[in-house]
PDB file of C-alpha atoms in Angstrom:
ATOM      1  CA  MET A  13      -8.649   2.562  83.502  1.00 53.00           C
ATOM      2  CA  THR A  14      -9.610  -0.448  82.149  1.00 63.00           C
ATOM      3  CA  GLY A  15      -9.377  -2.003  78.958  1.00 80.00           C
ATOM      4  CA  MET A  16      -5.628  -1.275  78.131  1.00 90.00           C
ATOM      5  CA  LYS A  17      -4.031  -4.444  77.101  1.00 89.00           C
ATOM      6  CA  THR A  18      -0.807  -5.938  78.833  1.00 92.00           C
ATOM      7  CA  ILE A  19       2.397  -6.541  76.102  1.00 89.00           C
ATOM      8  CA  HIS A  20       2.288  -9.686  76.197  1.00 85.00           C
ATOM      9  CA  GLU A  21      -1.895  -8.792  74.815  1.00 87.00           C
ATOM     10  CA  LEU A  22      -0.635  -5.745  72.279  1.00 87.00           C
ATOM     11  CA  ARG A  23       2.243  -9.277  70.750  1.00 85.00           C
ATOM     12  CA  ALA A  24      -0.193 -11.786  71.241  1.00 85.00           C
ATOM     13  CA  THR A  25      -3.307 -10.166  68.615  1.00 87.00           C
ATOM     14  CA  PHE A  26      -2.879  -9.732  65.005  1.00 88.00           C
ATOM     15  CA  PRO A  27      -5.243  -7.545  62.256  1.00 87.00           C
ATOM     16  CA  ARG A  28      -6.031 -10.992  60.513  1.00 91.00           C
ATOM     17  CA  PRO A  29      -4.366 -14.035  58.813  1.00 94.00           C
ATOM     18  CA  GLY A  30      -1.834 -13.457  56.458  1.00 97.00           C
ATOM     19  CA  ARG A  31      -1.960 -15.892  52.986  1.00 98.00           C
ATOM     20  CA  VAL A  32       1.163 -17.039  51.210  1.00 98.00           C
ATOM     21  CA  GLU A  33       1.068 -15.471  47.699  1.00 98.00           C
ATOM     22  CA  TRP A  34       4.092 -16.980  46.712  1.00 98.00           C
ATOM     23  CA  ILE A  35       6.307 -20.915  47.140  1.00 97.00           C
ATOM     24  CA  GLY A  36       9.587 -20.911  45.969  1.00 96.00           C
ATOM     25  CA  LEU A  37      12.169 -23.490  45.821  1.00 94.00           C
ATOM     26  CA  ARG A  38      16.322 -23.626  45.222  1.00 90.00           C
ATOM     27  CA  PRO A  39      16.703 -27.084  43.744  1.00 88.00           C
ATOM     28  CA  ALA A  40      20.858 -26.699  44.522  1.00 87.00           C
ATOM     29  CA  ARG A  41      23.248 -24.494  45.993  1.00 83.00           C
ATOM     30  CA  ARG A  42      23.460 -21.401  43.967  1.00 83.00           C
ATOM     31  CA  ALA A  43      20.498 -22.520  42.025  1.00 89.00           C
ATOM     32  CA  PRO A  44      17.701 -19.764  41.229  1.00 89.00           C
ATOM     33  CA  LEU A  45      14.703 -20.483  42.539  1.00 91.00           C
ATOM     34  CA  LEU A  46      11.789 -22.316  40.640  1.00 94.00           C
ATOM     35  CA  PRO A  47       8.598 -21.170  41.212  1.00 96.00           C
ATOM     36  CA  VAL A  48       6.464 -23.395  42.887  1.00 97.00           C
ATOM     37  CA  ALA A  49       2.016 -23.938  43.419  1.00 97.00           C
ATOM     38  CA  GLN A  50       2.772 -25.539  46.305  1.00 97.00           C
ATOM     39  CA  ILE A  51       5.786 -27.134  48.388  1.00 96.00           C
ATOM     40  CA  GLU A  52       5.598 -30.042  50.962  1.00 96.00           C
ATOM     41  CA  ALA A  53       7.796 -29.382  54.580  1.00 96.00           C
ATOM     42  CA  HIS A  54       9.155 -31.802  57.282  1.00 94.00           C
ATOM     43  CA  PRO A  55      10.399 -31.605  60.569  1.00 93.00           C
ATOM     44  CA  LEU A  56      13.358 -33.661  59.180  1.00 89.00           C
ATOM     45  CA  VAL A  57      14.954 -31.614  56.699  1.00 88.00           C
ATOM     46  CA  GLY A  58      13.118 -28.774  56.139  1.00 92.00           C
ATOM     47  CA  LEU A  59      11.233 -28.014  52.738  1.00 94.00           C
ATOM     48  CA  ILE A  60      11.580 -31.084  50.297  1.00 93.00           C
ATOM     49  CA  GLY A  61      13.103 -30.032  47.271  1.00 89.00           C
ATOM     50  CA  ASP A  62      14.888 -27.251  48.405  1.00 90.00           C
ATOM     51  CA  HIS A  63      18.524 -27.160  48.348  1.00 82.00           C
ATOM     52  CA  GLY A  64      18.129 -30.926  47.008  1.00 77.00           C
ATOM     53  CA  LYS A  65      17.308 -32.223  49.917  1.00 82.00           C
ATOM     54  CA  LEU A  66      14.533 -35.815  50.394  1.00 81.00           C
ATOM     55  CA  ALA A  67      12.701 -37.187  52.765  1.00 76.00           C
ATOM     56  CA  PRO A  68      14.148 -39.548  54.762  1.00 75.00           C
ATOM     57  CA  PRO A  69      13.890 -43.549  54.103  1.00 71.00           C
ATOM     58  CA  ARG A  70      10.640 -44.974  56.252  1.00 63.00           C
ATOM     59  CA  LEU A  71      11.868 -47.299  58.844  1.00 49.00           C
ATOM     60  CA  THR A  72      11.297 -50.837  58.040  1.00 50.00           C
ATOM     61  CA  ALA A  73       9.214 -53.313  60.601  1.00 49.00           C
ATOM     62  CA  LEU A  74      12.003 -55.769  61.828  1.00 50.00           C
ATOM     63  CA  THR A  75      12.270 -58.784  59.968  1.00 52.00           C
ATOM     64  CA  GLY A  76      14.486 -61.858  60.857  1.00 50.00           C
ATOM     65  CA  GLU A  77      15.347 -65.072  61.912  1.00 53.00           C
ATOM     66  CA  ALA A  78      15.833 -65.341  66.478  1.00 54.00           C
ATOM     67  CA  GLY A  79      19.891 -64.411  66.531  1.00 51.00           C
ATOM     68  CA  GLU A  80      20.075 -62.602  62.716  1.00 47.00           C
ATOM     69  CA  THR A  81      22.300 -59.407  64.464  1.00 47.00           C
ATOM     70  CA  GLY A  82      20.949 -56.477  63.170  1.00 42.00           C
ATOM     71  CA  VAL A  83      22.576 -54.425  60.053  1.00 40.00           C
ATOM     72  CA  ARG A  84      23.010 -50.542  61.021  1.00 40.00           C
ATOM     73  CA  ALA A  85      22.576 -48.456  57.977  1.00 38.00           C
ATOM     74  CA  PRO A  86      25.052 -45.386  58.123  1.00 39.00           C
ATOM     75  CA  ALA A  87      23.189 -42.254  58.704  1.00 40.00           C
ATOM     76  CA  PRO A  88      24.479 -39.546  57.156  1.00 42.00           C
ATOM     77  CA  PRO A  89      23.456 -36.223  58.561  1.00 42.00           C
ATOM     78  CA  VAL A  90      20.585 -34.845  57.022  1.00 40.00           C
ATOM     79  CA  PRO A  91      21.399 -31.074  55.833  1.00 39.00           C
ATOM     80  CA  GLY A  92      19.216 -28.880  57.465  1.00 41.00           C
ATOM     81  CA  GLY A  93      18.393 -30.564  59.789  1.00 43.00           C
ATOM     82  CA  PRO A  94      16.417 -29.657  62.920  1.00 52.00           C
ATOM     83  CA  GLY A  95      17.693 -25.961  62.294  1.00 73.00           C
ATOM     84  CA  ARG A  96      16.400 -22.717  62.812  1.00 82.00           C
ATOM     85  CA  ARG A  97      16.412 -21.911  59.046  1.00 86.00           C
ATOM     86  CA  GLN A  98      14.919 -24.755  57.083  1.00 95.00           C
ATOM     87  CA  VAL A  99      12.160 -22.043  55.896  1.00 96.00           C
ATOM     88  CA  THR A 100      12.617 -18.536  54.864  1.00 96.00           C
ATOM     89  CA  LEU A 101      10.114 -15.878  54.349  1.00 97.00           C
ATOM     90  CA  ILE A 102       9.235 -12.466  53.170  1.00 97.00           C
ATOM     91  CA  GLN A 103       6.641 -10.175  53.063  1.00 97.00           C
ATOM     92  CA  ALA A 104       4.628  -9.278  49.977  1.00 98.00           C
ATOM     93  CA  GLU A 105       4.567  -5.564  51.253  1.00 97.00           C
ATOM     94  CA  HIS A 106       8.117  -5.248  51.892  1.00 97.00           C
ATOM     95  CA  LEU A 107       8.772  -6.399  47.581  1.00 97.00           C
ATOM     96  CA  PRO A 108       7.827  -2.519  46.595  1.00 97.00           C
ATOM     97  CA  VAL A 109      10.030  -1.007  49.607  1.00 97.00           C
ATOM     98  CA  ILE A 110      13.638  -3.203  49.201  1.00 96.00           C
ATOM     99  CA  ALA A 111      12.575  -2.043  45.384  1.00 96.00           C
ATOM    100  CA  ALA A 112      12.367   1.707  46.516  1.00 96.00           C
ATOM    101  CA  LEU A 113      15.657   1.589  47.821  1.00 96.00           C
ATOM    102  CA  CYS A 114      17.776   0.039  45.359  1.00 94.00           C
ATOM    103  CA  GLY A 115      16.641   1.716  42.642  1.00 94.00           C
ATOM    104  CA  ARG A 116      14.641  -0.532  40.578  1.00 95.00           C
ATOM    105  CA  ALA A 117      11.155  -0.600  38.638  1.00 95.00           C
ATOM    106  CA  GLU A 118      10.512  -4.359  41.126  1.00 95.00           C
ATOM    107  CA  VAL A 119      12.083  -6.480  42.349  1.00 96.00           C
ATOM    108  CA  THR A 120      11.102 -10.074  41.719  1.00 93.00           C
ATOM    109  CA  PRO A 121      11.120 -12.825  45.385  1.00 91.00           C
ATOM    110  CA  GLU A 122      13.589 -15.199  43.297  1.00 91.00           C
ATOM    111  CA  ALA A 123      15.408 -12.051  43.422  1.00 93.00           C
ATOM    112  CA  LEU A 124      15.852 -12.413  46.954  1.00 93.00           C
ATOM    113  CA  ARG A 125      16.035 -16.296  47.030  1.00 91.00           C
ATOM    114  CA  ARG A 126      12.902 -17.010  49.617  1.00 94.00           C
ATOM    115  CA  ASN A 127      11.072 -19.850  50.286  1.00 96.00           C
ATOM    116  CA  LEU A 128       7.581 -17.783  50.781  1.00 98.00           C
ATOM    117  CA  VAL A 129       6.259 -14.995  49.914  1.00 98.00           C
ATOM    118  CA  ILE A 130       3.939 -14.005  52.463  1.00 98.00           C
ATOM    119  CA  SER A 131       1.261 -10.875  52.222  1.00 98.00           C
ATOM    120  CA  GLY A 132      -1.515  -9.193  55.085  1.00 97.00           C
ATOM    121  CA  ILE A 133       0.846 -10.114  58.682  1.00 97.00           C
ATOM    122  CA  PRO A 134       3.558  -8.929  60.023  1.00 95.00           C
ATOM    123  CA  LEU A 135       6.364 -11.165  59.902  1.00 96.00           C
ATOM    124  CA  LEU A 136       8.328  -9.977  62.567  1.00 94.00           C
ATOM    125  CA  ALA A 137       5.799 -10.068  64.835  1.00 94.00           C
ATOM    126  CA  LEU A 138       5.762 -14.174  64.310  1.00 96.00           C
ATOM    127  CA  LYS A 139       9.400 -14.606  66.018  1.00 94.00           C
ATOM    128  CA  ASP A 140       9.385 -17.374  68.914  1.00 94.00           C
ATOM    129  CA  VAL A 141       6.080 -17.419  67.298  1.00 94.00           C
ATOM    130  CA  ARG A 142       3.956 -21.252  66.152  1.00 96.00           C
ATOM    131  CA  PHE A 143       2.233 -20.428  63.123  1.00 97.00           C
ATOM    132  CA  GLN A 144       0.321 -22.699  60.864  1.00 98.00           C
ATOM    133  CA  ILE A 145       0.408 -22.119  56.859  1.00 98.00           C
ATOM    134  CA  GLY A 146      -2.164 -25.226  55.406  1.00 94.00           C
ATOM    135  CA  GLU A 147      -1.725 -28.242  56.877  1.00 94.00           C
ATOM    136  CA  VAL A 148       1.550 -27.392  58.337  1.00 98.00           C
ATOM    137  CA  ILE A 149       3.256 -26.106  61.930  1.00 97.00           C
ATOM    138  CA  LEU A 150       6.036 -23.553  61.819  1.00 97.00           C
ATOM    139  CA  GLU A 151       8.426 -21.375  64.500  1.00 96.00           C
ATOM    140  CA  GLY A 152       9.809 -18.411  63.580  1.00 96.00           C
ATOM    141  CA  THR A 153      13.002 -18.504  64.972  1.00 96.00           C
ATOM    142  CA  GLY A 154      14.343 -15.192  64.006  1.00 95.00           C
ATOM    143  CA  GLU A 155      14.761 -12.582  61.145  1.00 94.00           C
ATOM    144  CA  CYS A 156      16.201 -13.558  57.503  1.00 93.00           C
ATOM    145  CA  HIS A 157      19.045 -11.146  57.414  1.00 92.00           C
ATOM    146  CA  PRO A 158      20.964 -11.130  53.572  1.00 91.00           C
ATOM    147  CA  CYS A 159      23.838 -12.498  52.209  1.00 85.00           C
ATOM    148  CA  SER A 160      26.631 -10.946  50.125  1.00 82.00           C
ATOM    149  CA  ARG A 161      24.341 -12.643  46.558  1.00 85.00           C
ATOM    150  CA  MET A 162      21.848  -9.753  47.301  1.00 91.00           C
ATOM    151  CA  GLU A 163      24.530  -7.178  45.908  1.00 90.00           C
ATOM    152  CA  GLU A 164      24.947  -9.810  42.685  1.00 89.00           C
ATOM    153  CA  THR A 165      21.561 -10.349  42.443  1.00 89.00           C
ATOM    154  CA  LEU A 166      20.294  -6.237  42.999  1.00 93.00           C
ATOM    155  CA  GLY A 167      23.567  -4.278  42.276  1.00 92.00           C
ATOM    156  CA  GLU A 168      25.170  -2.222  44.798  1.00 93.00           C
ATOM    157  CA  GLY A 169      23.736  -1.134  48.045  1.00 93.00           C
ATOM    158  CA  GLY A 170      21.210  -4.220  47.873  1.00 93.00           C
ATOM    159  CA  TYR A 171      22.326  -6.215  50.834  1.00 94.00           C
ATOM    160  CA  ASN A 172      21.928  -2.728  52.267  1.00 95.00           C
ATOM    161  CA  ALA A 173      18.393  -2.437  50.919  1.00 95.00           C
ATOM    162  CA  VAL A 174      17.168  -5.474  52.223  1.00 95.00           C
ATOM    163  CA  ARG A 175      18.118  -4.825  55.510  1.00 95.00           C
ATOM    164  CA  GLY A 176      15.645  -4.850  57.937  1.00 93.00           C
ATOM    165  CA  HIS A 177      13.525  -5.992  55.722  1.00 94.00           C
ATOM    166  CA  GLY A 178      14.580  -9.735  54.828  1.00 93.00           C
ATOM    167  CA  GLY A 179      11.979 -11.986  56.508  1.00 95.00           C
ATOM    168  CA  LEU A 180      12.072 -14.519  58.865  1.00 97.00           C
ATOM    169  CA  THR A 181      13.562 -17.654  59.597  1.00 96.00           C
ATOM    170  CA  ALA A 182      11.751 -20.728  60.884  1.00 97.00           C
ATOM    171  CA  ARG A 183      11.555 -24.600  61.061  1.00 96.00           C
ATOM    172  CA  VAL A 184       8.728 -27.213  60.270  1.00 96.00           C
ATOM    173  CA  ILE A 185       7.052 -28.625  63.741  1.00 96.00           C
ATOM    174  CA  ARG A 186       4.618 -30.696  61.718  1.00 97.00           C
ATOM    175  CA  GLY A 187       4.518 -30.803  58.464  1.00 96.00           C
ATOM    176  CA  GLY A 188       2.297 -31.314  55.502  1.00 97.00           C
ATOM    177  CA  LEU A 189       1.957 -29.784  52.303  1.00 97.00           C
ATOM    178  CA  ILE A 190       1.772 -26.070  52.297  1.00 98.00           C
ATOM    179  CA  ARG A 191      -0.079 -23.859  48.945  1.00 98.00           C
ATOM    180  CA  GLU A 192      -0.242 -20.669  47.447  1.00 98.00           C
ATOM    181  CA  GLY A 193      -3.454 -18.262  48.471  1.00 98.00           C
ATOM    182  CA  ASP A 194      -2.740 -21.057  51.891  1.00 98.00           C
ATOM    183  CA  THR A 195      -3.556 -18.769  55.127  1.00 98.00           C
ATOM    184  CA  LEU A 196      -1.460 -17.985  57.457  1.00 98.00           C
ATOM    185  CA  ILE A 197      -2.693 -17.940  61.204  1.00 97.00           C
ATOM    186  CA  PRO A 198      -0.767 -17.509  64.366  1.00 96.00           C
ATOM    187  CA  LEU A 199      -1.084 -20.658  67.257  1.00 94.00           C
ATOM    188  CA  LEU A 200      -1.087 -17.898  70.674  1.00 79.00           C
ATOM    189  CA  PRO A 201      -0.361 -20.195  73.908  1.00 71.00           C
TER     190      PRO A 201
END
């Protein structure tokens, strides 16, 4: 039979690109998410401003006299480092599903504590795939499972309402800006 795609080809086929619908930052641990119009992503720390993360200091040129001994600045561990959960994304189409499962009229992105709300593309298909949003390249690292905060935020059963609809975690491969309205495009080999 001709024209039949392999499973690899099917997994690399998307009906259309995605779109950034909402962006949120948590200025500190357990702080409410704040909506923003754009965000800066950095490969070493993730999203600048999320959980108070700052861009690493710039390296300065070596200067000094011959024979001068260099002094090393202490290098604290970078929170969120080149980890697997630098950015969290959730599917816009899942918000009404979660609301229905919780018995609510709506659920807002702030309540779900994800950084990016994306529409138009199945996020779980981006696990282990690199994708571009604006000038940033991310790599999907796994499902974003709900935390116990969902019970506090959504009420009893909130944790289970989000299971299977919690979105995707990602790490930053190439930094830059992500803006509301940016397109998400899978980068396939």
